Amino acid sequence: MEDRKRDHIDLAFSSRLEGKQVDNRFEYEPLFGTHSKVKQEYDFAGRKMRLPLWVSSMTGGTKRAGTINKNLAQACAEFGLGMGLGSCRILLDSPEHFNDFNVRPIMGEHAPLFANIGICQLESMLTEGSSDKLGELVNKLDADGLIIHINPLQEAFQPEGDQQKRPATDLIQDFLELTKLKIIVKEVGQGFGKESLRHLLQLPIEAIEFAAMGGTNFSLVELNRSNAIAAEVFNPFIHVGHTAEEMTLTINELLSELPEQNICVKQLIISGGISSLLDGYYLTSIAKLPAFYGMGSAFLRHAMGDYEKLRTYIEKIEQGWSLANNFLKVKQP
C-alpha cells in the first residue's frame, strides 16, 4: 500500500486532464455496476463468439504472414473472436502457401472464419466460368463463407492492378445466383456511400463490413508503392470516403426508409478507424442491425511476434468490454 500511495503522489500532476475533452458519447454511471465479467454469446454465420470483435482481413502468402495468422487464430480460439483471412487469391495459383491460411485447426470448431477474394478476381472467374473454385477454396479452408472485397481505387493505383470491366453490383448478383456460400462484402479502407449501402442491404448476404475511412487505407498503401508522379496526381483520392460512424448512421437511416421485407443483410462488421474498444462499444450499441466491430492494424501490431503480447492485449479488451457494459450508458445520437 505504501508503494501505491507513493505512486499516487509522484503521478498526480502528470495525470491531470487539463484541456482534454470529455468523451460525450456516454453517460458514466458508477453507482450501479460491478467489476464482474460480462458473459455474452453472439451468433455469427452459425458459429458462436464470446466478444463482438472481428479480426479484419489482413495478410497471407508469406512466412511472416503465416505467423501472424496463426497468432490471430489462437486468439480467436481462446477469446471467442471471428476472423476474416487476407486475400486468398494466391491459393488459387500457388497452393504451396496453403499453410499460411490454414487456421481452422487452430481456431477450433466454434469461431467463425471467412476466406477472402477480390472483386476483380471474382470477375475473371465468372468470365472464365470457374467461380466454383471459390467454393472448393472455402471447403478446403473449412471456412464458413467468403468475403468479397471491393477495391476499385486500390486496383487503379496499384502498379500491377487489375481493371474491372463490369460494376461490382452486377458481379455480386451474378455470383449469388451461382453459389450457396455465405457472403460478406467489404471495402478496403474508404467505406461505402449511401446508395452502395442501400443496394447491399437488399442483397441476400451474411454481412456488410465497412472498412471505413480512418483505418488502413489500401489506396494509400498502393500510392506509397507507386512512382512520384502517380502519387502526386492520385493523392487527393485517398481523402474521399466515409467514416464508420457516418456509415452506421446512414444504415440506420436506410433501415427506416426501406420496406422491412427488403432488408436481407443479417449483421454488420463496423471496421475502419476503430482505434479503441469504446469506439466499437459505441457504434455497435447505436447500430440498428446486429453489429460487431472489427480491427486490423491494432491486431497486426500485437500479432507479429510472441503470442503472449497479443494475448495480453485482447485480455485487456475483454476487461474493458465488461467495464463499458457495467458502467457506461450510450447516448443515442
Short mmCIF file of C-alpha atoms in Angstrom, two decimals:
data_model
loop_
_atom_site.label_atom_id
_atom_site.label_comp_id
_atom_site.label_asym_id
_atom_site.label_seq_id
_atom_site.Cartn_x
_atom_site.Cartn_y
_atom_site.Cartn_z
CA MET A 1 0.00 0.00 0.00
CA GLU A 2 2.83 2.37 0.82
CA ASP A 3 4.31 1.90 -2.67
CA ARG A 4 0.92 2.53 -4.26
CA LYS A 5 0.38 5.73 -2.28
CA ARG A 6 3.88 6.92 -3.21
CA ASP A 7 2.97 6.32 -6.89
CA HIS A 8 -0.18 8.39 -6.43
CA ILE A 9 1.84 11.34 -5.16
CA ASP A 10 4.51 11.03 -7.86
CA LEU A 11 1.98 10.69 -10.71
CA ALA A 12 -0.71 13.13 -9.56
CA PHE A 13 0.50 16.11 -11.57
CA SER A 14 1.33 14.18 -14.76
CA SER A 15 -2.12 12.55 -14.68
CA ARG A 16 -4.20 15.73 -14.87
CA LEU A 17 -6.61 16.07 -17.81
CA GLU A 18 -6.49 19.85 -18.15
CA GLY A 19 -7.78 20.97 -21.52
CA LYS A 20 -8.68 17.44 -22.64
CA GLN A 21 -12.18 16.84 -23.92
CA VAL A 22 -14.69 14.58 -22.20
CA ASP A 23 -15.99 11.67 -24.29
CA ASN A 24 -19.59 12.86 -24.64
CA ARG A 25 -20.84 9.65 -26.26
CA PHE A 26 -21.52 8.12 -22.84
CA GLU A 27 -23.14 8.70 -19.50
CA TYR A 28 -20.77 7.41 -16.85
CA GLU A 29 -22.85 5.73 -14.14
CA PRO A 30 -20.52 4.47 -11.39
CA LEU A 31 -23.25 3.61 -8.85
CA PHE A 32 -24.89 0.63 -10.47
CA GLY A 33 -22.24 -1.72 -11.83
CA THR A 34 -19.72 -4.21 -10.50
CA HIS A 35 -16.35 -5.49 -11.68
CA SER A 36 -17.86 -8.82 -12.66
CA LYS A 37 -17.03 -10.17 -16.09
CA VAL A 38 -19.81 -9.78 -18.62
CA LYS A 39 -20.53 -13.17 -20.19
CA GLN A 40 -22.34 -12.95 -23.51
CA GLU A 41 -22.65 -15.08 -26.60
CA TYR A 42 -23.07 -13.81 -30.14
CA ASP A 43 -24.25 -15.73 -33.20
CA PHE A 44 -22.40 -15.21 -36.47
CA ALA A 45 -22.87 -17.38 -39.57
CA GLY A 46 -23.86 -20.38 -37.50
CA ARG A 47 -20.88 -20.08 -35.15
CA LYS A 48 -20.56 -18.60 -31.67
CA MET A 49 -18.50 -15.63 -30.48
CA ARG A 50 -17.86 -14.53 -26.89
CA LEU A 51 -16.80 -10.99 -27.79
CA PRO A 52 -18.37 -9.00 -30.65
CA LEU A 53 -14.88 -8.47 -32.04
CA TRP A 54 -13.80 -9.32 -35.59
CA VAL A 55 -10.22 -9.74 -36.77
CA SER A 56 -10.42 -7.85 -40.07
CA SER A 57 -8.74 -9.32 -43.15
CA MET A 58 -5.05 -8.55 -43.39
CA THR A 59 -2.44 -10.78 -44.92
CA GLY A 60 -1.26 -14.15 -46.25
CA GLY A 61 1.17 -15.77 -48.62
CA THR A 62 4.45 -15.18 -46.78
CA LYS A 63 6.20 -16.89 -43.88
CA ARG A 64 5.72 -13.79 -41.74
CA ALA A 65 2.02 -13.68 -42.63
CA GLY A 66 1.69 -17.31 -41.63
CA THR A 67 2.98 -16.50 -38.14
CA ILE A 68 0.59 -13.55 -37.85
CA ASN A 69 -2.42 -15.57 -38.96
CA LYS A 70 -1.62 -18.40 -36.56
CA ASN A 71 -1.30 -15.99 -33.62
CA LEU A 72 -4.60 -14.38 -34.55
CA ALA A 73 -6.28 -17.75 -34.94
CA GLN A 74 -5.07 -18.81 -31.50
CA ALA A 75 -6.57 -15.61 -30.06
CA CYS A 76 -9.88 -16.32 -31.81
CA ALA A 77 -9.96 -19.77 -30.24
CA GLU A 78 -9.10 -18.54 -26.75
CA PHE A 79 -11.32 -15.44 -26.63
CA GLY A 80 -14.16 -16.36 -28.99
CA LEU A 81 -13.49 -13.88 -31.80
CA GLY A 82 -14.30 -14.09 -35.52
CA MET A 83 -11.73 -13.75 -38.30
CA GLY A 84 -11.55 -12.81 -41.94
CA LEU A 85 -8.49 -14.05 -43.81
CA GLY A 86 -6.45 -11.79 -46.04
CA SER A 87 -6.88 -12.16 -49.79
CA CYS A 88 -6.74 -15.86 -50.68
CA ARG A 89 -6.02 -15.15 -54.35
CA ILE A 90 -2.54 -16.63 -54.05
CA LEU A 91 -4.05 -20.00 -53.11
CA LEU A 92 -5.81 -20.20 -56.47
CA ASP A 93 -2.42 -20.01 -58.20
CA SER A 94 0.07 -21.25 -55.60
CA PRO A 95 -1.28 -23.98 -53.31
CA GLU A 96 2.09 -24.21 -51.58
CA HIS A 97 1.04 -21.21 -49.47
CA PHE A 98 -1.94 -23.09 -48.05
CA ASN A 99 -0.42 -23.45 -44.58
CA ASP A 100 -0.24 -19.65 -44.22
CA PHE A 101 -4.04 -19.62 -44.35
CA ASN A 102 -4.90 -22.98 -42.79
CA VAL A 103 -6.01 -21.71 -39.39
CA ARG A 104 -9.19 -23.71 -38.73
CA PRO A 105 -7.28 -26.44 -36.84
CA ILE A 106 -6.02 -23.69 -34.51
CA MET A 107 -9.31 -21.78 -34.21
CA GLY A 108 -11.38 -24.85 -33.40
CA GLU A 109 -14.94 -25.51 -34.47
CA HIS A 110 -16.75 -22.64 -32.72
CA ALA A 111 -15.15 -19.44 -34.07
CA PRO A 112 -16.36 -18.01 -37.40
CA LEU A 113 -13.80 -17.92 -40.22
CA PHE A 114 -14.19 -16.42 -43.71
CA ALA A 115 -11.98 -16.73 -46.78
CA ASN A 116 -11.44 -13.65 -48.94
CA ILE A 117 -11.23 -12.77 -52.64
CA GLY A 118 -11.19 -9.50 -54.58
CA ILE A 119 -13.94 -8.33 -56.89
CA CYS A 120 -11.57 -8.30 -59.89
CA GLN A 121 -10.62 -11.93 -59.28
CA LEU A 122 -14.31 -12.77 -58.99
CA GLU A 123 -14.95 -11.04 -62.32
CA SER A 124 -12.22 -13.08 -64.01
CA MET A 125 -13.57 -16.32 -62.60
CA LEU A 126 -17.13 -15.51 -63.63
CA THR A 127 -15.90 -14.72 -67.14
CA GLU A 128 -13.97 -18.00 -67.29
CA GLY A 129 -16.80 -19.99 -65.74
CA SER A 130 -14.51 -21.09 -62.89
CA SER A 131 -16.21 -19.46 -59.87
CA ASP A 132 -16.94 -22.94 -58.46
CA LYS A 133 -13.26 -22.95 -57.41
CA LEU A 134 -14.19 -20.44 -54.72
CA GLY A 135 -16.50 -22.99 -53.11
CA GLU A 136 -13.68 -25.52 -53.25
CA LEU A 137 -11.36 -22.98 -51.61
CA VAL A 138 -13.82 -22.30 -48.79
CA ASN A 139 -14.29 -26.03 -48.22
CA LYS A 140 -10.56 -26.71 -48.20
CA LEU A 141 -10.01 -23.99 -45.59
CA ASP A 142 -13.02 -25.26 -43.62
CA ALA A 143 -14.26 -21.67 -43.64
CA ASP A 144 -17.85 -20.55 -43.09
CA GLY A 145 -18.06 -18.44 -46.20
CA LEU A 146 -16.36 -15.91 -48.43
CA ILE A 147 -15.54 -12.22 -48.14
CA ILE A 148 -15.63 -10.28 -51.42
CA HIS A 149 -13.58 -7.14 -51.11
CA ILE A 150 -14.44 -4.15 -53.28
CA ASN A 151 -11.36 -2.07 -54.12
CA PRO A 152 -11.59 -0.10 -57.40
CA LEU A 153 -9.31 2.71 -56.26
CA GLN A 154 -6.70 0.34 -54.86
CA GLU A 155 -6.63 -1.56 -58.16
CA ALA A 156 -6.39 1.68 -60.12
CA PHE A 157 -3.39 2.89 -58.11
CA GLN A 158 -1.64 -0.48 -57.88
CA PRO A 159 1.18 -0.76 -60.43
CA GLU A 160 0.13 -4.38 -61.07
CA GLY A 161 -3.59 -3.65 -60.59
CA ASP A 162 -6.46 -5.35 -62.41
CA GLN A 163 -9.02 -3.45 -64.45
CA GLN A 164 -12.65 -4.02 -63.51
CA LYS A 165 -14.90 -4.22 -66.59
CA ARG A 166 -18.33 -4.65 -65.00
CA PRO A 167 -19.86 -2.92 -61.95
CA ALA A 168 -19.44 -4.76 -58.67
CA THR A 169 -23.24 -4.80 -58.24
CA ASP A 170 -23.65 -6.97 -61.34
CA LEU A 171 -20.78 -9.28 -60.43
CA ILE A 172 -22.01 -9.91 -56.89
CA GLN A 173 -25.55 -10.52 -58.11
CA ASP A 174 -24.33 -13.00 -60.72
CA PHE A 175 -22.24 -14.85 -58.16
CA LEU A 176 -25.09 -15.01 -55.63
CA GLU A 177 -27.17 -16.77 -58.26
CA LEU A 178 -24.44 -19.39 -58.70
CA THR A 179 -23.39 -20.07 -55.11
CA LYS A 180 -24.78 -21.13 -51.78
CA LEU A 181 -21.80 -19.71 -49.90
CA LYS A 182 -22.34 -17.23 -47.09
CA ILE A 183 -21.01 -13.92 -48.38
CA ILE A 184 -19.59 -10.83 -46.68
CA VAL A 185 -18.99 -7.74 -48.81
CA LYS A 186 -16.36 -5.25 -47.61
CA GLU A 187 -14.38 -2.26 -48.81
CA VAL A 188 -10.66 -1.78 -48.15
CA GLY A 189 -10.34 1.49 -46.25
CA GLN A 190 -12.68 4.08 -47.73
CA GLY A 191 -16.10 2.68 -46.87
CA PHE A 192 -19.38 2.79 -48.82
CA GLY A 193 -21.66 5.68 -49.71
CA LYS A 194 -25.40 5.74 -49.11
CA GLU A 195 -26.52 4.26 -52.43
CA SER A 196 -23.97 1.45 -52.22
CA LEU A 197 -25.23 0.65 -48.72
CA ARG A 198 -28.83 0.79 -49.91
CA HIS A 199 -28.03 -1.80 -52.57
CA LEU A 200 -26.03 -4.07 -50.24
CA LEU A 201 -28.75 -4.11 -47.57
CA GLN A 202 -31.12 -5.67 -50.10
CA LEU A 203 -28.78 -8.49 -51.15
CA PRO A 204 -29.01 -11.95 -49.52
CA ILE A 205 -25.59 -11.72 -47.90
CA GLU A 206 -24.38 -12.54 -44.41
CA ALA A 207 -22.88 -9.17 -43.52
CA ILE A 208 -21.51 -5.86 -44.73
CA GLU A 209 -18.06 -4.99 -43.43
CA PHE A 210 -17.43 -1.24 -43.55
CA ALA A 211 -13.61 -0.99 -43.79
CA ALA A 212 -14.30 2.73 -43.47
CA MET A 213 -12.10 5.80 -43.63
CA GLY A 214 -9.75 6.26 -40.72
CA GLY A 215 -8.02 2.89 -40.61
CA THR A 216 -5.57 1.28 -43.01
CA ASN A 217 -6.28 2.71 -46.46
CA PHE A 218 -5.12 0.32 -49.16
CA SER A 219 -5.40 3.01 -51.84
CA LEU A 220 -2.73 4.89 -49.91
CA VAL A 221 -0.72 1.70 -49.47
CA GLU A 222 -0.57 1.35 -53.26
CA LEU A 223 0.21 5.02 -53.82
CA ASN A 224 3.13 4.63 -51.47
CA ARG A 225 4.35 1.84 -53.77
CA SER A 226 3.84 3.96 -56.91
CA ASN A 227 6.10 6.41 -58.67
CA ALA A 228 6.21 10.04 -57.59
CA ILE A 229 4.05 11.36 -60.46
CA ALA A 230 1.23 8.87 -59.81
CA ALA A 231 1.35 9.68 -56.11
CA GLU A 232 1.13 13.40 -56.83
CA VAL A 233 -1.85 13.10 -59.20
CA PHE A 234 -3.88 10.49 -57.33
CA ASN A 235 -3.20 11.50 -53.73
CA PRO A 236 -6.46 13.53 -53.36
CA PHE A 237 -8.48 10.32 -53.85
CA ILE A 238 -7.29 8.91 -50.54
CA HIS A 239 -9.27 11.59 -48.71
CA VAL A 240 -12.56 10.50 -50.30
CA GLY A 241 -14.78 8.10 -48.38
CA HIS A 242 -16.98 7.57 -45.36
CA THR A 243 -16.24 7.06 -41.67
CA ALA A 244 -17.55 4.18 -39.60
CA GLU A 245 -19.86 6.47 -37.62
CA GLU A 246 -21.22 8.06 -40.79
CA MET A 247 -21.91 4.65 -42.29
CA THR A 248 -23.58 3.37 -39.11
CA LEU A 249 -25.93 6.36 -39.07
CA THR A 250 -26.57 6.03 -42.81
CA ILE A 251 -27.60 2.40 -42.42
CA ASN A 252 -29.88 3.33 -39.51
CA GLU A 253 -31.49 5.89 -41.79
CA LEU A 254 -31.86 3.40 -44.64
CA LEU A 255 -33.50 0.85 -42.35
CA SER A 256 -36.29 3.34 -41.74
CA GLU A 257 -36.59 4.12 -45.47
CA LEU A 258 -36.60 0.62 -46.93
CA PRO A 259 -39.51 -1.82 -46.58
CA GLU A 260 -38.68 -4.34 -43.85
CA GLN A 261 -39.08 -7.27 -46.24
CA ASN A 262 -36.35 -5.80 -48.47
CA ILE A 263 -33.68 -5.93 -45.73
CA CYS A 264 -31.70 -9.11 -46.31
CA VAL A 265 -28.39 -8.43 -44.55
CA LYS A 266 -28.18 -10.14 -41.17
CA GLN A 267 -25.45 -8.13 -39.47
CA LEU A 268 -22.72 -5.53 -39.77
CA ILE A 269 -18.99 -5.56 -39.11
CA ILE A 270 -18.12 -2.00 -38.21
CA SER A 271 -14.45 -1.53 -39.06
CA GLY A 272 -12.13 1.19 -40.27
CA GLY A 273 -10.77 3.78 -37.86
CA ILE A 274 -11.87 1.85 -34.77
CA SER A 275 -8.98 2.91 -32.59
CA SER A 276 -10.34 1.81 -29.21
CA LEU A 277 -12.82 -0.58 -27.69
CA LEU A 278 -15.00 2.41 -26.75
CA ASP A 279 -15.33 3.27 -30.45
CA GLY A 280 -16.51 -0.29 -31.03
CA TYR A 281 -18.79 -0.28 -27.99
CA TYR A 282 -20.44 2.96 -29.05
CA LEU A 283 -21.01 2.11 -32.71
CA THR A 284 -22.26 -1.43 -32.10
CA SER A 285 -24.64 -0.01 -29.47
CA ILE A 286 -26.20 2.61 -31.74
CA ALA A 287 -26.43 0.34 -34.80
CA LYS A 288 -29.98 -0.83 -35.55
CA LEU A 289 -28.76 -4.10 -37.06
CA PRO A 290 -26.83 -6.66 -35.00
CA ALA A 291 -23.26 -5.39 -35.17
CA PHE A 292 -19.72 -6.49 -34.43
CA TYR A 293 -16.67 -4.28 -34.55
CA GLY A 294 -13.54 -5.08 -36.48
CA MET A 295 -9.91 -4.08 -36.16
CA GLY A 296 -6.97 -4.84 -38.40
CA SER A 297 -3.82 -2.84 -37.79
CA ALA A 298 -4.26 -2.86 -33.99
CA PHE A 299 -4.23 -6.64 -34.03
CA LEU A 300 -1.42 -6.73 -36.57
CA ARG A 301 0.79 -4.62 -34.32
CA HIS A 302 0.47 -7.14 -31.48
CA ALA A 303 0.43 -10.33 -33.57
CA MET A 304 3.80 -10.04 -35.32
CA GLY A 305 5.86 -11.69 -32.61
CA ASP A 306 5.22 -13.69 -29.48
CA TYR A 307 1.63 -14.77 -28.89
CA GLU A 308 1.68 -13.60 -25.26
CA LYS A 309 1.78 -9.96 -26.33
CA LEU A 310 -1.38 -10.42 -28.41
CA ARG A 311 -2.99 -12.43 -25.63
CA THR A 312 -2.39 -9.66 -23.09
CA TYR A 313 -3.81 -7.07 -25.48
CA ILE A 314 -7.06 -8.99 -26.00
CA GLU A 315 -7.34 -9.78 -22.28
CA LYS A 316 -7.40 -6.03 -21.66
CA ILE A 317 -10.01 -5.53 -24.40
CA GLU A 318 -12.14 -8.23 -22.76
CA GLN A 319 -11.80 -6.50 -19.39
CA GLY A 320 -12.59 -3.12 -20.94
CA TRP A 321 -15.69 -4.52 -22.66
CA SER A 322 -17.03 -5.61 -19.27
CA LEU A 323 -16.24 -2.21 -17.74
CA ALA A 324 -18.09 -0.45 -20.57
CA ASN A 325 -21.13 -2.69 -20.18
CA ASN A 326 -21.16 -2.27 -16.40
CA PHE A 327 -20.54 1.44 -16.02
CA LEU A 328 -21.33 3.28 -19.29
CA LYS A 329 -24.67 4.16 -20.81
CA VAL A 330 -24.55 5.04 -24.50
CA LYS A 331 -26.16 8.32 -25.54
CA GLN A 332 -28.20 7.78 -28.68
CA PRO A 333 -27.31 10.26 -31.46
#
